[in-house]
Coordinates of C-alpha atoms in Angstrom, one line a residue:
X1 CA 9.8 -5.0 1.0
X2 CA 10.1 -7.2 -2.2
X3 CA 8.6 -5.9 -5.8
X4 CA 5.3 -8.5 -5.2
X5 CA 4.8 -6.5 -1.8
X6 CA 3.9 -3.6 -3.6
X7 CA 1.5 -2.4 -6.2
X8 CA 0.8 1.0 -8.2
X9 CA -2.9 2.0 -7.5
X10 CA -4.7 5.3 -7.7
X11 CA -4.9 7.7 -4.6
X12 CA -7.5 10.1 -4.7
X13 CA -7.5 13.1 -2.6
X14 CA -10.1 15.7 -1.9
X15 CA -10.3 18.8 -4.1
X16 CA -7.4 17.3 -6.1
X17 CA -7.0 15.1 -9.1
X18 CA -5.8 11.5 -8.7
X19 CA -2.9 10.8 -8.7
X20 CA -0.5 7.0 -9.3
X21 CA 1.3 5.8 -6.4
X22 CA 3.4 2.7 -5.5
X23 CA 2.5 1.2 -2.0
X24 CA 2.7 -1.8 -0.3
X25 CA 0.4 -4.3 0.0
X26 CA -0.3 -4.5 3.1
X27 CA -3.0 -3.7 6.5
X28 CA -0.5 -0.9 8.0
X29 CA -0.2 1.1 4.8
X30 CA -3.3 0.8 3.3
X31 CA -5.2 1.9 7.0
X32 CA -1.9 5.1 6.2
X33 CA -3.0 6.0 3.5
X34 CA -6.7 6.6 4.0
X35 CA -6.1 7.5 7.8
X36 CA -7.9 4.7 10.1
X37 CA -9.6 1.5 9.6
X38 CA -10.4 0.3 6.3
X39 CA -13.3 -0.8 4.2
X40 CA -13.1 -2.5 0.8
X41 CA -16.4 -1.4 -1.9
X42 CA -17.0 -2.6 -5.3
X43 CA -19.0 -0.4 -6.6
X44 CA -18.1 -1.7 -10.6
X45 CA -18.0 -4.2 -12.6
X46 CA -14.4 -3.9 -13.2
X47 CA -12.1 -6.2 -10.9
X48 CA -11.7 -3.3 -9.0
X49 CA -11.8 -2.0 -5.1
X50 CA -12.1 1.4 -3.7
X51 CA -10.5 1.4 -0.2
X52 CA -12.2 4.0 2.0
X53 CA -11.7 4.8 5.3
X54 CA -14.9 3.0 6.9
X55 CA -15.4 6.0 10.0
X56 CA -14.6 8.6 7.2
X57 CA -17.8 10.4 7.3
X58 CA -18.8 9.5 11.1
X59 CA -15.4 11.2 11.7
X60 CA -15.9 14.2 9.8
X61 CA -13.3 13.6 6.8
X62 CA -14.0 16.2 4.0
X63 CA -16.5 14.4 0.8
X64 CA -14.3 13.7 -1.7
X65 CA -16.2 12.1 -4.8
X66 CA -19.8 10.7 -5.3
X67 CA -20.2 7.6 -6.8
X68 CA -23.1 7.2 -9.4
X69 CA -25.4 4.7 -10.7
X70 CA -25.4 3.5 -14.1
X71 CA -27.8 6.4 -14.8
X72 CA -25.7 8.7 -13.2
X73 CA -27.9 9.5 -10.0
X74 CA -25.7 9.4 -7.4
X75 CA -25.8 6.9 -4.1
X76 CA -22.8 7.5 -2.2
X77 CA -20.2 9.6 -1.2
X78 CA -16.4 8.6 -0.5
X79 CA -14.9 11.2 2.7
X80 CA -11.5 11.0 3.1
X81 CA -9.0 10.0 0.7
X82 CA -9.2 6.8 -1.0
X83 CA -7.3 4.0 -3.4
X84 CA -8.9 2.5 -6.2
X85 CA -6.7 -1.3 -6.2
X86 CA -6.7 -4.1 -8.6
X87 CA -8.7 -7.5 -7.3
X88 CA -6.0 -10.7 -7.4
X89 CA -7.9 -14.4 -6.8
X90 CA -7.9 -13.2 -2.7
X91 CA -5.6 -9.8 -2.5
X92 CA -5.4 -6.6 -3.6
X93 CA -2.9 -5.5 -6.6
X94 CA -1.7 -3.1 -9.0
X95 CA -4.1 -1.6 -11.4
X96 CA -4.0 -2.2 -14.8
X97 CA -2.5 0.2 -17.4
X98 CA -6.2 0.4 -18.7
X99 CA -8.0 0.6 -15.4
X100 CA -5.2 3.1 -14.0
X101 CA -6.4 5.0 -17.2
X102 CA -9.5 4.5 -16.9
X103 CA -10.5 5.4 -13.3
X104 CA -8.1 8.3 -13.3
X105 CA -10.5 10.0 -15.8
X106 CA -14.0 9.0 -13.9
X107 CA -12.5 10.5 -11.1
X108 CA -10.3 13.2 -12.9
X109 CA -12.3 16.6 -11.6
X110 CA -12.3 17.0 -7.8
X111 CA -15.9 17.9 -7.1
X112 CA -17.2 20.1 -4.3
X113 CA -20.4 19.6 -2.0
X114 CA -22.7 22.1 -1.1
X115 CA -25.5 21.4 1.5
X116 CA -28.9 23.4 -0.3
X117 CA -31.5 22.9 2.3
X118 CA -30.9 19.7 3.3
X119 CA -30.3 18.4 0.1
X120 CA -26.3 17.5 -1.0
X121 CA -25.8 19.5 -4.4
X122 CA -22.4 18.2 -6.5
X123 CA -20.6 20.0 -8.7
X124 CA -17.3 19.9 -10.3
X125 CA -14.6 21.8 -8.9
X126 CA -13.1 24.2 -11.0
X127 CA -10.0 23.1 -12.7
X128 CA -6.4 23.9 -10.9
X129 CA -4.9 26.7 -12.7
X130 CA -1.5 25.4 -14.9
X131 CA 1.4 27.1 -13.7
X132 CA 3.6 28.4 -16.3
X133 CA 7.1 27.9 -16.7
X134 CA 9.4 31.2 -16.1
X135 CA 10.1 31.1 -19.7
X136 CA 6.1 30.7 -20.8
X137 CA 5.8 34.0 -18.8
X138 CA 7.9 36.0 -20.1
X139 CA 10.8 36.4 -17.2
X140 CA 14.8 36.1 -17.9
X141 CA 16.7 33.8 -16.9

């Protein structure tokens, strides 16, 4: 696989923050790394894609992130892991330095989903603990 094969883009996983990974471009991988068949949404005005897996929620995959309007009531929720791409003139590509930046902070805190009488109440996840380094701790070497 050649360097124009591949492209850096955002994976975001449940009840994680996102995270910058190198893939190729290409049906096999992208359908890998959301686990089954895909679907492209363009929910900004950025040139920008979220690739979701399109049977995520009929398949039970765990609700990952809700996606807002622009005053922030929400519409949709993404199951499963998904990629936010860069849009080429008629293929996906690598995400801009300030659209890696940018998207990594909308969809920095992992958010949970709790089911209040029929009603689908988000709320950010807490944020991971940082581990400290043996030294930060105190212990010897």
């Amino acid at each position: 696989m050649n360097q124009e094969d591949k492209m850096t883009v955002l994976r975001i996983d449940p009840n994680k923050v996102p995270s910058r990974v190198e893939l190729g471009n290409n049906l096999s991988t992208l359908q890998g790394a959301v686990g089954g068949y895909i679907e492209a949404v363009y929910p900004f005005d950025d040139p920008v894609a979220l690739v979701v897996n399109d049977e995520g929620k009929l398949n039970g995959l765990p609700l990952n992130r809700a996606l807002r309007d622009d005053d922030d009531h929400i519409y949709d929720v993404v199951a499963g892991s998904f990629l936010v791409v860069g849009l080429g003139e008629s293929d996906f590509k690598s995400l801009s330095p300030e659209l890696m930046d940018k998207y990594e902070k909308l969809f920095h805190r992992p958010e949970a989903f709790i089911n209040m009488g029929g009603h689908l109440v988000v709320v950010p996840a807490p944020e991971p603990p940082k581990t400290k380094s043996a030294n930060e701790r105190g212990e010897a070497r």
